[in-house]
Amino acid sequence: MMTRLLHAFEATWFEVLQARELVSLAIISVLFYAFYYPAPYSQQQALALPMVVVDRDRTPLSRAVIRHLGETPTVRIVALVPDIMAAREEVRQRRADGILYLSKGLGGAALKGRPGAGAALIVNGTYFVRAEGIARALGDVVREQAVEVTGSLTARRSRSGATIVMQPLFNTTGGYRDYVFPAIANIILQQTLLFASARLIAERRRRGDWQRDRATALGTWIAMTLIGIFAGLFVFGFAFWVQDVPRTGNVPGLLLALPVFAATVAALGLVAGSLFRSGDDALKLLMPTSVPLVFLAGFAWPLDEMPGWLAAIAWLSPATAAMHLFIRFNQMGASIAEAATPLLVLIGLMIGYGAIWCFGRSHAGCEDPTSDAAG
């Protein structure tokens, strides 16, 4: 059995390295996406966002807000328009991403400390990152200018008192790349290994090179798992370091969880590939799953806010548990005990998918061309 296992391990590695399609899926795709995906977000925050202003107040405060808002790197004032209808037309024509409406009486209300007037911000919600950047810039400018222009006793006291410093705990830059890339990296690692494993087995079925004994199945699984481990070490180690992705680092936890994740994904891909008669058929069905899995992973929308049945399906994807696991280890420095729940889920998936691959009917039930010829 050991001889067959080692032969299957070596044969799988040689096949992956010699087949252009498998090299592209298992190796080149990881290298490419590790740097290509975060590249558009390298600035971390949106800059020079176009916006229009409706100034109905025309006081020193409103003029100061407009002037200083235009000086921020986040916002670029493209027009001063007379009313809200003209401002909406600018947004509708995509010449601006937001509207700042300064109501009449804003300056007087600020000086006397009474309610009744204010600033309204209307943004194009199609681009969430842009909307959030405009809102943050406006909030900072309005607060600063209210202090400068009003010169109120409360403002003077707040200046001379304690200074409040806001510092993000884990995403230290507050940037979009450092929020989204660590989560998406788990999807990238899963899908590349899943596609490669599925294509490997599906192509063996197409060629008639189908082995049904458990030693061969185990050797193939170990080989694909090792490829997944190397890919994970490259992304979480080299790629994160080169791009300075925030990381506190529980290295022992990562080294424990990464082989479990790779083994789970490899087993799932091998099982999926055994259902197809060619690699192209396998990829045609599996590739469209990437986008749904991104939304089911739980970082774009919390799992506990999803319908129960949908959240249960999400946990069947190894990337869901991996996202909750690797972010805790890589970015939050969590202990193994603090990440026990997703780790146990991932171990359960590994046992389940591995058992299906090694002991399931996926081997015994597949056609063996040699047996047909003998018959």
PDB file of C-alpha atoms in Angstrom, residues 25-278:
ATOM      1  CA  LEU A  25      -4.677  26.810 -11.959  1.00  0.00           C
ATOM      2  CA  ALA A  26      -2.597  25.571  -9.031  1.00  0.00           C
ATOM      3  CA  ILE A  27       0.494  27.786  -9.203  1.00  0.00           C
ATOM      4  CA  ILE A  28       0.396  30.690 -11.644  1.00  0.00           C
ATOM      5  CA  SER A  29      -3.113  31.774 -10.587  1.00  0.00           C
ATOM      6  CA  VAL A  30      -2.028  32.061  -6.961  1.00  0.00           C
ATOM      7  CA  LEU A  31       1.048  34.099  -7.898  1.00  0.00           C
ATOM      8  CA  PHE A  32      -1.012  36.331 -10.164  1.00  0.00           C
ATOM      9  CA  TYR A  33      -3.997  36.999  -7.895  1.00  0.00           C
ATOM     10  CA  ALA A  34      -1.852  37.527  -4.799  1.00  0.00           C
ATOM     11  CA  PHE A  35      -0.625  40.770  -6.370  1.00  0.00           C
ATOM     12  CA  TYR A  36      -3.213  41.565  -9.045  1.00  0.00           C
ATOM     13  CA  TYR A  37      -6.295  41.572  -6.826  1.00  0.00           C
ATOM     14  CA  PRO A  38      -5.098  44.114  -4.223  1.00  0.00           C
ATOM     15  CA  ALA A  39      -3.402  46.349  -6.837  1.00  0.00           C
ATOM     16  CA  PRO A  40      -6.469  48.535  -7.591  1.00  0.00           C
ATOM     17  CA  TYR A  41      -6.830  49.260  -3.867  1.00  0.00           C
ATOM     18  CA  SER A  42      -3.187  50.191  -3.273  1.00  0.00           C
ATOM     19  CA  GLN A  43      -4.180  53.765  -2.390  1.00  0.00           C
ATOM     20  CA  GLN A  44      -6.356  52.257   0.350  1.00  0.00           C
ATOM     21  CA  GLN A  45      -8.859  55.141   0.195  1.00  0.00           C
ATOM     22  CA  ALA A  46     -10.702  56.891  -2.611  1.00  0.00           C
ATOM     23  CA  LEU A  47      -9.213  60.282  -3.534  1.00  0.00           C
ATOM     24  CA  ALA A  48     -10.392  63.437  -5.338  1.00  0.00           C
ATOM     25  CA  LEU A  49     -14.052  62.427  -5.396  1.00  0.00           C
ATOM     26  CA  PRO A  50     -16.130  64.917  -7.392  1.00  0.00           C
ATOM     27  CA  MET A  51     -18.921  66.696  -5.559  1.00  0.00           C
ATOM     28  CA  VAL A  52     -21.271  69.646  -6.012  1.00  0.00           C
ATOM     29  CA  VAL A  53     -22.296  72.171  -3.360  1.00  0.00           C
ATOM     30  CA  VAL A  54     -25.548  74.026  -2.768  1.00  0.00           C
ATOM     31  CA  ASP A  55     -24.818  76.942  -0.422  1.00  0.00           C
ATOM     32  CA  ARG A  56     -28.073  78.495   0.758  1.00  0.00           C
ATOM     33  CA  ASP A  57     -26.460  80.037   3.833  1.00  0.00           C
ATOM     34  CA  ARG A  58     -23.679  82.188   2.327  1.00  0.00           C
ATOM     35  CA  THR A  59     -22.016  82.948   5.660  1.00  0.00           C
ATOM     36  CA  PRO A  60     -18.365  82.797   6.757  1.00  0.00           C
ATOM     37  CA  LEU A  61     -19.002  79.321   8.169  1.00  0.00           C
ATOM     38  CA  SER A  62     -20.486  77.922   4.961  1.00  0.00           C
ATOM     39  CA  ARG A  63     -17.743  79.482   2.824  1.00  0.00           C
ATOM     40  CA  ALA A  64     -15.074  78.097   5.151  1.00  0.00           C
ATOM     41  CA  VAL A  65     -16.601  74.626   4.987  1.00  0.00           C
ATOM     42  CA  ILE A  66     -16.621  74.714   1.174  1.00  0.00           C
ATOM     43  CA  ARG A  67     -13.069  76.046   0.948  1.00  0.00           C
ATOM     44  CA  HIS A  68     -11.541  73.568   3.362  1.00  0.00           C
ATOM     45  CA  LEU A  69     -13.529  70.653   2.002  1.00  0.00           C
ATOM     46  CA  GLY A  70     -12.072  71.328  -1.431  1.00  0.00           C
ATOM     47  CA  GLU A  71      -8.587  71.329   0.066  1.00  0.00           C
ATOM     48  CA  THR A  72      -8.908  67.802   1.419  1.00  0.00           C
ATOM     49  CA  PRO A  73      -7.404  64.993  -0.710  1.00  0.00           C
ATOM     50  CA  THR A  74     -10.672  63.059  -0.544  1.00  0.00           C
ATOM     51  CA  VAL A  75     -13.015  65.593  -2.152  1.00  0.00           C
ATOM     52  CA  ARG A  76     -12.848  67.783  -5.250  1.00  0.00           C
ATOM     53  CA  ILE A  77     -15.515  70.491  -5.589  1.00  0.00           C
ATOM     54  CA  VAL A  78     -16.601  70.482  -9.242  1.00  0.00           C
ATOM     55  CA  ALA A  79     -19.454  72.995  -9.117  1.00  0.00           C
ATOM     56  CA  LEU A  80     -21.466  75.415  -6.967  1.00  0.00           C
ATOM     57  CA  VAL A  81     -25.101  75.159  -8.043  1.00  0.00           C
ATOM     58  CA  PRO A  82     -28.102  77.252  -6.984  1.00  0.00           C
ATOM     59  CA  ASP A  83     -30.513  74.528  -5.878  1.00  0.00           C
ATOM     60  CA  ILE A  84     -30.880  70.851  -5.101  1.00  0.00           C
ATOM     61  CA  MET A  85     -32.464  70.014  -8.453  1.00  0.00           C
ATOM     62  CA  ALA A  86     -29.400  71.216 -10.344  1.00  0.00           C
ATOM     63  CA  ALA A  87     -27.190  69.285  -7.942  1.00  0.00           C
ATOM     64  CA  ARG A  88     -29.135  66.066  -8.497  1.00  0.00           C
ATOM     65  CA  GLU A  89     -28.750  66.484 -12.232  1.00  0.00           C
ATOM     66  CA  GLU A  90     -24.972  66.656 -11.809  1.00  0.00           C
ATOM     67  CA  VAL A  91     -25.022  63.345  -9.940  1.00  0.00           C
ATOM     68  CA  ARG A  92     -27.458  61.797 -12.407  1.00  0.00           C
ATOM     69  CA  GLN A  93     -25.122  62.695 -15.272  1.00  0.00           C
ATOM     70  CA  ARG A  94     -22.206  61.106 -13.324  1.00  0.00           C
ATOM     71  CA  ARG A  95     -20.324  64.378 -13.118  1.00  0.00           C
ATOM     72  CA  ALA A  96     -20.361  64.172  -9.324  1.00  0.00           C
ATOM     73  CA  ASP A  97     -20.569  61.474  -6.669  1.00  0.00           C
ATOM     74  CA  GLY A  98     -22.119  63.582  -3.929  1.00  0.00           C
ATOM     75  CA  ILE A  99     -24.045  66.697  -2.977  1.00  0.00           C
ATOM     76  CA  LEU A 100     -23.325  68.972  -0.029  1.00  0.00           C
ATOM     77  CA  TYR A 101     -26.377  71.047   0.898  1.00  0.00           C
ATOM     78  CA  LEU A 102     -25.740  73.870   3.390  1.00  0.00           C
ATOM     79  CA  SER A 103     -29.094  75.113   4.609  1.00  0.00           C
ATOM     80  CA  LYS A 104     -30.046  78.734   5.234  1.00  0.00           C
ATOM     81  CA  GLY A 105     -29.322  79.814   8.793  1.00  0.00           C
ATOM     82  CA  LEU A 106     -26.429  77.381   9.278  1.00  0.00           C
ATOM     83  CA  GLY A 107     -24.006  80.064  10.452  1.00  0.00           C
ATOM     84  CA  GLY A 108     -26.460  81.695  12.835  1.00  0.00           C
ATOM     85  CA  ALA A 109     -27.492  78.357  14.288  1.00  0.00           C
ATOM     86  CA  ALA A 110     -23.855  77.431  14.900  1.00  0.00           C
ATOM     87  CA  LEU A 111     -23.058  80.790  16.536  1.00  0.00           C
ATOM     88  CA  LYS A 112     -26.043  80.691  18.872  1.00  0.00           C
ATOM     89  CA  GLY A 113     -25.845  76.973  19.526  1.00  0.00           C
ATOM     90  CA  ARG A 114     -29.438  76.357  18.538  1.00  0.00           C
ATOM     91  CA  PRO A 115     -30.900  73.622  16.301  1.00  0.00           C
ATOM     92  CA  GLY A 116     -32.886  74.191  13.147  1.00  0.00           C
ATOM     93  CA  ALA A 117     -30.273  74.349  10.406  1.00  0.00           C
ATOM     94  CA  GLY A 118     -27.477  72.128   9.244  1.00  0.00           C
ATOM     95  CA  ALA A 119     -25.566  70.460   6.448  1.00  0.00           C
ATOM     96  CA  ALA A 120     -27.021  67.593   4.429  1.00  0.00           C
ATOM     97  CA  LEU A 121     -24.865  65.130   2.543  1.00  0.00           C
ATOM     98  CA  ILE A 122     -26.367  63.158  -0.351  1.00  0.00           C
ATOM     99  CA  VAL A 123     -24.088  60.599  -1.972  1.00  0.00           C
ATOM    100  CA  ASN A 124     -24.288  58.105  -4.791  1.00  0.00           C
ATOM    101  CA  GLY A 125     -24.573  54.799  -2.931  1.00  0.00           C
ATOM    102  CA  THR A 126     -23.511  52.753  -5.949  1.00  0.00           C
ATOM    103  CA  TYR A 127     -19.919  53.021  -4.783  1.00  0.00           C
ATOM    104  CA  PHE A 128     -19.817  52.418  -1.063  1.00  0.00           C
ATOM    105  CA  VAL A 129     -16.143  53.246  -0.588  1.00  0.00           C
ATOM    106  CA  ARG A 130     -16.562  56.601  -2.325  1.00  0.00           C
ATOM    107  CA  ALA A 131     -19.638  57.452  -0.270  1.00  0.00           C
ATOM    108  CA  GLU A 132     -17.867  56.578   2.958  1.00  0.00           C
ATOM    109  CA  GLY A 133     -14.839  58.699   2.012  1.00  0.00           C
ATOM    110  CA  ILE A 134     -16.964  61.761   1.238  1.00  0.00           C
ATOM    111  CA  ALA A 135     -18.929  61.405   4.467  1.00  0.00           C
ATOM    112  CA  ARG A 136     -15.764  61.131   6.561  1.00  0.00           C
ATOM    113  CA  ALA A 137     -14.138  64.160   4.903  1.00  0.00           C
ATOM    114  CA  LEU A 138     -17.266  66.273   5.344  1.00  0.00           C
ATOM    115  CA  GLY A 139     -17.617  65.322   8.995  1.00  0.00           C
ATOM    116  CA  ASP A 140     -14.018  66.271   9.752  1.00  0.00           C
ATOM    117  CA  VAL A 141     -14.244  69.621   7.948  1.00  0.00           C
ATOM    118  CA  VAL A 142     -17.571  70.649   9.507  1.00  0.00           C
ATOM    119  CA  ARG A 143     -16.312  69.899  13.011  1.00  0.00           C
ATOM    120  CA  GLU A 144     -13.084  71.815  12.479  1.00  0.00           C
ATOM    121  CA  GLN A 145     -14.735  74.839  10.918  1.00  0.00           C
ATOM    122  CA  ALA A 146     -17.467  74.971  13.529  1.00  0.00           C
ATOM    123  CA  VAL A 147     -14.726  75.322  16.140  1.00  0.00           C
ATOM    124  CA  GLU A 148     -12.798  77.931  14.135  1.00  0.00           C
ATOM    125  CA  VAL A 149     -15.709  80.139  13.139  1.00  0.00           C
ATOM    126  CA  THR A 150     -17.875  80.027  16.227  1.00  0.00           C
ATOM    127  CA  GLY A 151     -15.062  80.334  18.790  1.00  0.00           C
ATOM    128  CA  SER A 152     -17.530  79.173  21.429  1.00  0.00           C
ATOM    129  CA  LEU A 153     -16.596  78.469  25.026  1.00  0.00           C
ATOM    130  CA  THR A 154     -17.316  74.810  24.499  1.00  0.00           C
ATOM    131  CA  ALA A 155     -14.978  74.705  21.544  1.00  0.00           C
ATOM    132  CA  ARG A 156     -12.206  76.466  23.492  1.00  0.00           C
ATOM    133  CA  ARG A 157     -12.607  74.043  26.350  1.00  0.00           C
ATOM    134  CA  SER A 158     -12.452  71.077  24.022  1.00  0.00           C
ATOM    135  CA  ARG A 159      -9.219  72.411  22.551  1.00  0.00           C
ATOM    136  CA  SER A 160      -7.521  72.890  25.892  1.00  0.00           C
ATOM    137  CA  GLY A 161      -8.774  69.610  27.300  1.00  0.00           C
ATOM    138  CA  ALA A 162      -7.749  66.053  26.594  1.00  0.00           C
ATOM    139  CA  THR A 163      -7.093  65.072  22.973  1.00  0.00           C
ATOM    140  CA  ILE A 164      -9.005  62.126  21.607  1.00  0.00           C
ATOM    141  CA  VAL A 165      -7.019  59.928  19.258  1.00  0.00           C
ATOM    142  CA  MET A 166      -8.878  57.359  17.173  1.00  0.00           C
ATOM    143  CA  GLN A 167      -6.750  54.379  16.155  1.00  0.00           C
ATOM    144  CA  PRO A 168      -8.169  51.325  14.347  1.00  0.00           C
ATOM    145  CA  LEU A 169      -7.347  48.177  16.270  1.00  0.00           C
ATOM    146  CA  PHE A 170      -6.628  45.718  13.452  1.00  0.00           C
ATOM    147  CA  ASN A 171      -6.984  47.549  10.126  1.00  0.00           C
ATOM    148  CA  THR A 172      -4.473  50.154  11.237  1.00  0.00           C
ATOM    149  CA  THR A 173      -4.565  52.125   7.966  1.00  0.00           C
ATOM    150  CA  GLY A 174      -8.353  52.201   7.791  1.00  0.00           C
ATOM    151  CA  GLY A 175      -7.921  51.302   4.128  1.00  0.00           C
ATOM    152  CA  TYR A 176     -10.138  49.259   1.869  1.00  0.00           C
ATOM    153  CA  ARG A 177      -7.344  46.945   0.666  1.00  0.00           C
ATOM    154  CA  ASP A 178      -6.405  45.923   4.177  1.00  0.00           C
ATOM    155  CA  TYR A 179     -10.067  45.168   4.884  1.00  0.00           C
ATOM    156  CA  VAL A 180     -10.996  43.167   1.824  1.00  0.00           C
ATOM    157  CA  PHE A 181      -7.801  41.431   0.670  1.00  0.00           C
ATOM    158  CA  PRO A 182      -7.214  39.237   3.761  1.00  0.00           C
ATOM    159  CA  ALA A 183     -10.754  37.911   3.394  1.00  0.00           C
ATOM    160  CA  ILE A 184     -10.631  37.471  -0.383  1.00  0.00           C
ATOM    161  CA  ALA A 185      -7.270  35.684  -0.108  1.00  0.00           C
ATOM    162  CA  ASN A 186      -9.056  32.702   1.420  1.00  0.00           C
ATOM    163  CA  ILE A 187     -11.449  32.520  -1.548  1.00  0.00           C
ATOM    164  CA  ILE A 188      -8.498  32.749  -3.968  1.00  0.00           C
ATOM    165  CA  LEU A 189      -6.654  29.924  -2.221  1.00  0.00           C
ATOM    166  CA  GLN A 190      -9.759  27.758  -2.138  1.00  0.00           C
ATOM    167  CA  GLN A 191     -10.875  28.252  -5.709  1.00  0.00           C
ATOM    168  CA  THR A 192      -7.467  27.797  -7.327  1.00  0.00           C
ATOM    169  CA  LEU A 193      -6.845  24.531  -5.460  1.00  0.00           C
ATOM    170  CA  LEU A 194     -10.436  23.401  -5.957  1.00  0.00           C
ATOM    171  CA  PHE A 195     -10.276  23.958  -9.721  1.00  0.00           C
ATOM    172  CA  ALA A 196      -6.898  22.252 -10.052  1.00  0.00           C
ATOM    173  CA  SER A 197      -7.958  19.192  -8.029  1.00  0.00           C
ATOM    174  CA  ALA A 198     -11.242  18.821  -9.891  1.00  0.00           C
ATOM    175  CA  ARG A 199      -9.597  19.169 -13.291  1.00  0.00           C
ATOM    176  CA  LEU A 200      -6.907  16.651 -12.372  1.00  0.00           C
ATOM    177  CA  ILE A 201      -9.396  13.877 -11.625  1.00  0.00           C
ATOM    178  CA  ALA A 202     -11.815  14.803 -14.394  1.00  0.00           C
ATOM    179  CA  GLU A 203      -9.007  14.634 -16.948  1.00  0.00           C
ATOM    180  CA  ARG A 204      -7.934  11.252 -15.615  1.00  0.00           C
ATOM    181  CA  ARG A 205     -11.465  10.036 -16.194  1.00  0.00           C
ATOM    182  CA  ARG A 206     -11.400  11.415 -19.722  1.00  0.00           C
ATOM    183  CA  ARG A 207      -8.138   9.629 -20.510  1.00  0.00           C
ATOM    184  CA  GLY A 208      -9.259   6.406 -18.833  1.00  0.00           C
ATOM    185  CA  ASP A 209      -6.410   6.690 -16.319  1.00  0.00           C
ATOM    186  CA  TRP A 210      -8.688   6.126 -13.348  1.00  0.00           C
ATOM    187  CA  GLN A 211      -7.387   4.395 -10.240  1.00  0.00           C
ATOM    188  CA  ARG A 212      -9.906   3.164  -7.695  1.00  0.00           C
ATOM    189  CA  ASP A 213      -7.773   1.802  -4.853  1.00  0.00           C
ATOM    190  CA  ARG A 214      -7.608   3.780  -1.616  1.00  0.00           C
ATOM    191  CA  ALA A 215      -3.801   4.027  -1.550  1.00  0.00           C
ATOM    192  CA  THR A 216      -3.835   5.866  -4.873  1.00  0.00           C
ATOM    193  CA  ALA A 217      -6.662   8.081  -3.672  1.00  0.00           C
ATOM    194  CA  LEU A 218      -4.762   8.950  -0.489  1.00  0.00           C
ATOM    195  CA  GLY A 219      -1.504   9.653  -2.325  1.00  0.00           C
ATOM    196  CA  THR A 220      -3.294  11.958  -4.749  1.00  0.00           C
ATOM    197  CA  TRP A 221      -5.007  13.758  -1.875  1.00  0.00           C
ATOM    198  CA  ILE A 222      -1.733  14.293  -0.004  1.00  0.00           C
ATOM    199  CA  ALA A 223      -0.045  15.677  -3.117  1.00  0.00           C
ATOM    200  CA  MET A 224      -2.807  18.223  -3.769  1.00  0.00           C
ATOM    201  CA  THR A 225      -2.874  19.143  -0.077  1.00  0.00           C
ATOM    202  CA  LEU A 226       0.837  19.915  -0.165  1.00  0.00           C
ATOM    203  CA  ILE A 227       0.314  22.195  -3.160  1.00  0.00           C
ATOM    204  CA  GLY A 228      -2.367  24.036  -1.196  1.00  0.00           C
ATOM    205  CA  ILE A 229      -0.066  24.407   1.816  1.00  0.00           C
ATOM    206  CA  PHE A 230       2.687  25.930  -0.310  1.00  0.00           C
ATOM    207  CA  ALA A 231       0.185  28.343  -1.880  1.00  0.00           C
ATOM    208  CA  GLY A 232      -1.090  29.427   1.534  1.00  0.00           C
ATOM    209  CA  LEU A 233       2.409  29.984   2.895  1.00  0.00           C
ATOM    210  CA  PHE A 234       3.228  32.116  -0.149  1.00  0.00           C
ATOM    211  CA  VAL A 235       0.127  34.313   0.225  1.00  0.00           C
ATOM    212  CA  PHE A 236       0.069  34.655   4.015  1.00  0.00           C
ATOM    213  CA  GLY A 237       3.827  34.923   4.265  1.00  0.00           C
ATOM    214  CA  PHE A 238       5.498  36.533   1.260  1.00  0.00           C
ATOM    215  CA  ALA A 239       2.565  38.366  -0.395  1.00  0.00           C
ATOM    216  CA  PHE A 240       1.228  39.816   2.873  1.00  0.00           C
ATOM    217  CA  TRP A 241       4.748  40.903   3.852  1.00  0.00           C
ATOM    218  CA  VAL A 242       5.582  42.539   0.507  1.00  0.00           C
ATOM    219  CA  GLN A 243       2.280  44.460   0.446  1.00  0.00           C
ATOM    220  CA  ASP A 244       2.464  45.315   4.148  1.00  0.00           C
ATOM    221  CA  VAL A 245      -0.939  43.880   4.961  1.00  0.00           C
ATOM    222  CA  PRO A 246      -1.598  44.390   8.707  1.00  0.00           C
ATOM    223  CA  ARG A 247      -0.677  41.251  10.578  1.00  0.00           C
ATOM    224  CA  THR A 248      -0.092  40.567  14.246  1.00  0.00           C
ATOM    225  CA  GLY A 249       0.511  36.919  13.611  1.00  0.00           C
ATOM    226  CA  ASN A 250      -0.284  33.760  15.495  1.00  0.00           C
ATOM    227  CA  VAL A 251       2.192  31.679  13.513  1.00  0.00           C
ATOM    228  CA  PRO A 252       1.614  28.386  15.390  1.00  0.00           C
ATOM    229  CA  GLY A 253      -2.135  28.733  14.856  1.00  0.00           C
ATOM    230  CA  LEU A 254      -1.588  29.444  11.154  1.00  0.00           C
ATOM    231  CA  LEU A 255       0.698  26.434  10.751  1.00  0.00           C
ATOM    232  CA  LEU A 256      -1.945  24.273  12.414  1.00  0.00           C
ATOM    233  CA  ALA A 257      -4.891  25.551  10.421  1.00  0.00           C
ATOM    234  CA  LEU A 258      -3.327  25.835   6.958  1.00  0.00           C
ATOM    235  CA  PRO A 259      -2.806  22.071   6.376  1.00  0.00           C
ATOM    236  CA  VAL A 260      -6.373  21.404   7.554  1.00  0.00           C
ATOM    237  CA  PHE A 261      -7.721  23.999   5.131  1.00  0.00           C
ATOM    238  CA  ALA A 262      -5.617  22.712   2.211  1.00  0.00           C
ATOM    239  CA  ALA A 263      -6.628  19.106   2.885  1.00  0.00           C
ATOM    240  CA  THR A 264     -10.309  20.074   3.059  1.00  0.00           C
ATOM    241  CA  VAL A 265     -10.260  21.997  -0.210  1.00  0.00           C
ATOM    242  CA  ALA A 266      -8.207  19.322  -1.989  1.00  0.00           C
ATOM    243  CA  ALA A 267     -10.632  16.584  -0.909  1.00  0.00           C
ATOM    244  CA  LEU A 268     -13.635  18.647  -1.995  1.00  0.00           C
ATOM    245  CA  GLY A 269     -12.041  19.314  -5.387  1.00  0.00           C
ATOM    246  CA  LEU A 270     -11.164  15.665  -5.916  1.00  0.00           C
ATOM    247  CA  VAL A 271     -14.698  14.579  -5.041  1.00  0.00           C
ATOM    248  CA  ALA A 272     -16.154  17.221  -7.355  1.00  0.00           C
ATOM    249  CA  GLY A 273     -13.820  16.236 -10.193  1.00  0.00           C
ATOM    250  CA  SER A 274     -14.852  12.586  -9.945  1.00  0.00           C
ATOM    251  CA  LEU A 275     -18.369  13.640 -10.983  1.00  0.00           C
ATOM    252  CA  PHE A 276     -17.246  14.885 -14.412  1.00  0.00           C
ATOM    253  CA  ARG A 277     -15.899  13.182 -17.513  1.00  0.00           C
ATOM    254  CA  SER A 278     -13.568  16.010 -18.582  1.00  0.00           C
TER     255      SER A 278
END
